[in-house]
Short mmCIF file of N, CA, C and O in Angstrom, two decimals:
data_model
loop_
_atom_site.label_atom_id
_atom_site.label_comp_id
_atom_site.label_asym_id
_atom_site.label_seq_id
_atom_site.Cartn_x
_atom_site.Cartn_y
_atom_site.Cartn_z
N GLY A 105 125.75 114.64 113.40
CA GLY A 105 125.67 113.52 112.02
C GLY A 105 125.70 115.23 110.20
O GLY A 105 125.33 115.34 110.84
N ARG A 106 125.27 113.46 109.65
CA ARG A 106 125.49 113.61 107.91
C ARG A 106 124.39 113.54 107.49
O ARG A 106 123.41 112.46 108.21
N VAL A 107 123.45 114.64 107.21
CA VAL A 107 122.69 114.49 105.99
C VAL A 107 122.62 115.30 105.04
O VAL A 107 123.19 116.02 105.06
N HIS A 108 121.85 114.09 104.24
CA HIS A 108 122.23 114.81 102.77
C HIS A 108 120.38 114.85 101.63
O HIS A 108 119.67 114.15 102.73
N GLY A 109 119.96 116.31 101.48
CA GLY A 109 118.81 116.57 101.44
C GLY A 109 118.85 118.44 100.75
O GLY A 109 120.28 117.98 99.73
N GLU A 110 118.52 118.74 100.82
CA GLU A 110 118.68 119.79 99.66
C GLU A 110 118.28 121.64 100.34
O GLU A 110 117.51 121.46 100.82
N LEU A 111 118.63 121.99 99.69
CA LEU A 111 119.15 123.57 100.39
C LEU A 111 118.02 124.69 99.78
O LEU A 111 118.40 124.74 97.88
N VAL A 112 117.64 125.50 100.71
CA VAL A 112 116.16 125.55 98.84
C VAL A 112 116.42 127.69 99.37
O VAL A 112 116.55 128.00 100.64
N GLU A 113 117.26 129.00 98.81
CA GLU A 113 117.26 129.73 98.83
C GLU A 113 116.78 130.64 98.44
O GLU A 113 116.64 130.82 97.06
N PRO A 114 115.76 132.12 99.09
CA PRO A 114 115.94 132.31 100.83
C PRO A 114 114.98 131.29 100.94
O PRO A 114 113.72 130.85 99.73
N PRO A 115 114.30 130.85 101.49
CA PRO A 115 113.20 130.32 102.02
C PRO A 115 111.99 130.97 102.35
O PRO A 115 112.46 132.08 102.52
N ASP A 116 110.94 130.23 101.05
CA ASP A 116 109.93 131.07 101.20
C ASP A 116 109.03 131.13 102.24
O ASP A 116 108.82 129.64 102.76
N GLU A 117 108.74 131.68 103.61
CA GLU A 117 107.46 131.53 104.76
C GLU A 117 106.29 129.82 103.65
O GLU A 117 106.04 128.88 104.68
N ARG A 118 106.04 130.22 102.92
CA ARG A 118 105.11 129.24 102.33
C ARG A 118 105.25 128.16 102.15
O ARG A 118 104.75 126.72 102.17
N LEU A 119 106.61 127.28 101.87
CA LEU A 119 106.84 126.75 101.01
C LEU A 119 107.18 125.99 102.19
O LEU A 119 107.44 124.46 102.84
N LEU A 120 107.68 126.76 103.25
CA LEU A 120 107.45 126.05 105.12
C LEU A 120 106.33 125.73 105.84
O LEU A 120 106.89 125.26 106.80
N GLN A 121 106.13 125.99 105.56
CA GLN A 121 105.00 125.36 106.02
C GLN A 121 103.78 124.82 104.91
O GLN A 121 103.09 123.80 106.05
N LEU A 122 104.93 124.71 104.10
CA LEU A 122 103.98 123.31 103.70
C LEU A 122 104.59 121.83 103.96
O LEU A 122 104.09 120.69 103.97
N LEU A 123 106.43 122.06 103.89
CA LEU A 123 107.16 121.69 103.95
C LEU A 123 106.86 120.67 105.90
O LEU A 123 106.90 119.81 106.08
N ASP A 124 106.57 122.31 106.84
CA ASP A 124 105.77 121.14 107.65
C ASP A 124 104.72 120.71 108.16
O ASP A 124 104.89 119.84 108.97
N GLN A 125 104.02 121.13 107.16
CA GLN A 125 102.48 119.73 106.48
C GLN A 125 102.67 118.40 107.18
O GLN A 125 102.06 118.20 107.26
N TYR A 126 104.33 118.36 105.35
CA TYR A 126 104.34 116.82 104.92
C TYR A 126 105.37 116.79 106.06
O TYR A 126 104.50 115.48 106.03
N GLU A 127 106.04 116.87 107.11
CA GLU A 127 106.57 116.70 107.83
C GLU A 127 106.00 115.94 109.59
O GLU A 127 106.23 115.76 110.53
N GLY A 128 104.95 116.24 109.17
CA GLY A 128 104.20 116.14 110.66
C GLY A 128 104.43 117.10 111.47
O GLY A 128 103.94 116.48 112.14
N VAL A 129 105.59 118.26 111.48
CA VAL A 129 105.81 119.36 112.43
C VAL A 129 104.16 119.23 113.66
O VAL A 129 104.32 119.37 114.91
N ASP A 130 102.97 119.79 113.13
CA ASP A 130 101.65 119.78 114.65
C ASP A 130 101.74 118.15 115.08
O ASP A 130 101.19 118.70 115.91
N GLU A 131 101.52 116.97 114.18
CA GLU A 131 101.61 116.31 115.16
C GLU A 131 102.76 115.64 116.01
O GLU A 131 102.33 113.84 116.54
N ARG A 132 103.59 116.02 115.67
CA ARG A 132 104.54 116.38 116.49
C ARG A 132 105.70 115.28 115.91
O ARG A 132 106.53 114.36 116.92
N LEU A 133 105.37 114.63 114.73
CA LEU A 133 106.55 113.68 114.06
C LEU A 133 108.17 114.66 113.58
O LEU A 133 109.44 113.62 114.06
N PHE A 134 108.27 115.56 113.48
CA PHE A 134 109.49 116.23 113.62
C PHE A 134 109.44 117.85 113.99
O PHE A 134 108.12 118.27 114.00
N GLU A 135 109.99 117.79 113.54
CA GLU A 135 110.64 119.26 114.28
C GLU A 135 111.55 120.11 113.76
O GLU A 135 112.33 119.46 113.38
N ARG A 136 110.78 121.28 113.37
CA ARG A 136 111.89 122.31 112.16
C ARG A 136 112.77 122.82 113.01
O ARG A 136 112.25 123.83 113.16
N VAL A 137 114.20 122.91 113.70
CA VAL A 137 115.25 122.82 113.65
C VAL A 137 116.08 124.17 112.65
O VAL A 137 116.42 123.74 111.95
N GLU A 138 117.02 125.32 113.26
CA GLU A 138 116.96 125.85 111.64
C GLU A 138 118.82 125.56 112.73
O GLU A 138 119.19 125.44 114.50
N CYS A 139 120.14 125.42 112.31
CA CYS A 139 121.49 124.57 112.72
C CYS A 139 122.69 125.49 110.91
O CYS A 139 121.95 126.42 110.04
N GLU A 140 123.30 125.08 111.18
CA GLU A 140 124.68 125.76 110.42
C GLU A 140 124.64 124.13 108.86
O GLU A 140 124.50 122.86 110.24
N VAL A 141 124.53 124.94 108.63
CA VAL A 141 124.21 123.67 107.21
C VAL A 141 125.94 123.66 106.55
O VAL A 141 126.35 124.92 105.82
N ARG A 142 126.40 122.53 105.52
CA ARG A 142 127.17 122.81 104.82
C ARG A 142 126.77 123.24 103.18
O ARG A 142 126.36 121.86 103.03
N ILE A 143 127.21 123.19 102.21
CA ILE A 143 127.19 123.14 100.86
C ILE A 143 128.22 122.90 100.16
O ILE A 143 128.90 124.55 100.21
N GLY A 144 128.93 122.18 99.80
CA GLY A 144 130.81 122.06 99.16
C GLY A 144 130.91 122.34 100.55
O GLY A 144 131.32 122.06 101.67
N LEU A 145 132.01 123.51 99.26
CA LEU A 145 132.56 123.96 100.39
C LEU A 145 131.73 125.79 102.35
O LEU A 145 132.79 125.90 102.51
N ARG A 146 130.60 125.20 101.51
CA ARG A 146 130.40 127.06 102.24
C ARG A 146 129.33 127.26 103.17
O ARG A 146 129.07 125.58 103.88
N SER A 147 129.43 127.94 104.13
CA SER A 147 128.72 126.86 105.12
C SER A 147 127.24 128.28 104.77
O SER A 147 127.48 128.76 104.49
N ALA A 148 126.35 127.67 105.75
CA ALA A 148 125.05 128.02 105.03
C ALA A 148 124.12 128.32 106.82
O ALA A 148 124.06 127.10 107.03
N ARG A 149 122.98 129.40 107.00
CA ARG A 149 121.99 128.47 108.27
C ARG A 149 120.76 128.15 107.57
O ARG A 149 120.88 128.43 106.08
N GLY A 150 120.89 127.42 107.73
CA GLY A 150 119.38 127.00 107.09
C GLY A 150 118.12 125.87 107.95
O GLY A 150 118.64 125.63 109.78
N TRP A 151 116.73 125.88 108.05
CA TRP A 151 116.36 124.73 108.33
C TRP A 151 116.55 124.04 107.89
O TRP A 151 116.57 123.09 106.99
N VAL A 152 116.03 122.36 108.93
CA VAL A 152 116.67 121.25 109.64
C VAL A 152 114.65 120.90 109.75
O VAL A 152 114.94 121.14 110.94
N TYR A 153 115.42 119.32 109.87
CA TYR A 153 113.69 118.49 110.59
C TYR A 153 114.60 117.31 111.26
O TYR A 153 115.39 116.79 109.93
N THR A 154 114.30 117.12 112.81
CA THR A 154 114.39 116.71 113.57
C THR A 154 113.60 115.81 113.56
O THR A 154 112.63 116.03 114.37
N MET A 155 113.42 114.58 114.55
CA MET A 155 112.90 114.14 115.13
C MET A 155 112.60 114.01 116.95
O MET A 155 114.32 113.57 116.97
N PRO A 156 111.24 114.83 117.65
CA PRO A 156 112.26 114.90 119.09
C PRO A 156 112.34 113.60 119.42
O PRO A 156 112.23 112.77 118.97
N ALA A 157 113.33 113.78 120.42
CA ALA A 157 114.67 112.39 121.72
C ALA A 157 113.23 111.48 121.66
O ALA A 157 113.89 110.05 121.66
N GLU A 158 111.52 111.30 122.52
CA GLU A 158 111.02 110.85 122.23
C GLU A 158 110.70 109.84 121.42
O GLU A 158 109.96 108.28 121.51
N ARG A 159 110.99 110.02 119.88
CA ARG A 159 110.72 109.59 119.96
C ARG A 159 111.46 108.41 118.32
O ARG A 159 111.63 107.49 118.44
N ALA A 160 113.11 109.49 118.44
CA ALA A 160 113.33 108.58 117.66
C ALA A 160 114.71 106.90 118.18
O ALA A 160 114.66 106.32 117.99
N ARG A 161 114.00 107.06 119.75
CA ARG A 161 114.47 105.98 120.23
C ARG A 161 113.41 104.31 119.44
O ARG A 161 114.70 103.89 119.50
N THR A 162 112.72 105.13 119.20
CA THR A 162 111.60 104.16 118.29
C THR A 162 111.66 104.01 116.48
O THR A 162 111.24 103.62 115.91
N GLY A 163 112.60 105.07 116.16
CA GLY A 163 112.58 105.83 114.36
C GLY A 163 113.87 104.21 114.01
O GLY A 163 114.41 103.97 114.81
N THR A 164 113.71 104.77 112.50
CA THR A 164 115.11 104.20 111.62
C THR A 164 116.16 104.93 112.15
O THR A 164 116.04 105.93 111.63
N LEU A 165 117.11 104.01 112.27
CA LEU A 165 118.77 105.39 111.29
C LEU A 165 118.75 105.04 109.97
O LEU A 165 119.29 103.98 110.18
N VAL A 166 119.19 106.41 110.59
CA VAL A 166 119.85 106.51 108.90
C VAL A 166 121.53 106.85 108.64
O VAL A 166 121.35 107.52 109.20
N ARG A 167 122.57 105.84 108.81
CA ARG A 167 123.43 105.55 109.59
C ARG A 167 123.83 106.60 107.84
O ARG A 167 124.85 107.31 108.31
N ASP A 168 123.95 106.62 106.32
CA ASP A 168 125.18 107.00 105.66
C ASP A 168 123.79 108.50 105.13
O ASP A 168 124.57 110.08 104.64
N GLY A 169 122.81 109.11 106.36
CA GLY A 169 122.15 110.07 106.00
C GLY A 169 121.65 110.55 104.48
O GLY A 169 121.00 111.54 104.03
N ARG A 170 120.84 109.53 103.88
CA ARG A 170 120.46 109.45 102.79
C ARG A 170 119.05 108.20 103.28
O ARG A 170 119.66 107.46 103.02
N TRP A 171 118.41 109.70 103.37
CA TRP A 171 116.67 108.85 103.32
C TRP A 171 116.26 107.60 102.56
O TRP A 171 115.82 106.40 102.92
N ARG A 172 116.67 107.96 101.20
CA ARG A 172 116.44 107.16 100.39
C ARG A 172 116.72 105.29 100.18
O ARG A 172 116.62 104.24 100.07
N SER A 173 118.49 105.60 101.31
CA SER A 173 118.48 104.61 101.13
C SER A 173 118.25 103.27 102.19
O SER A 173 118.34 102.12 102.25
N THR A 174 117.70 103.66 102.96
CA THR A 174 116.92 102.68 104.04
C THR A 174 115.20 101.90 103.63
O THR A 174 115.18 101.01 104.36
N ARG A 175 114.90 103.10 101.99
CA ARG A 175 113.30 102.37 101.98
C ARG A 175 113.59 100.76 100.97
O ARG A 175 114.67 101.17 100.26
N ARG A 176 112.98 100.16 101.77
CA ARG A 176 113.26 99.18 100.45
C ARG A 176 112.59 99.13 98.81
O ARG A 176 112.14 99.99 98.49
N ARG A 177 114.16 98.30 97.62
CA ARG A 177 112.96 99.17 96.83
C ARG A 177 111.99 98.12 95.94
O ARG A 177 112.03 97.01 96.47
#
């Protein structure tokens, strides 16, 4: 699927630790996985946060890949 976000280059280990904490990696809310990402016409390897399958069944589907579009205004 398509997800919109930010790419930080190069990834700083301290920043990744802070993001892991924010995303709840230790609590198994999300997992950080490496995958191919597209930036315009360019491809690169990057880290993304995904919801584990057992939690995804009860999560919110983000059809357009933009989390902000699912929040109530």
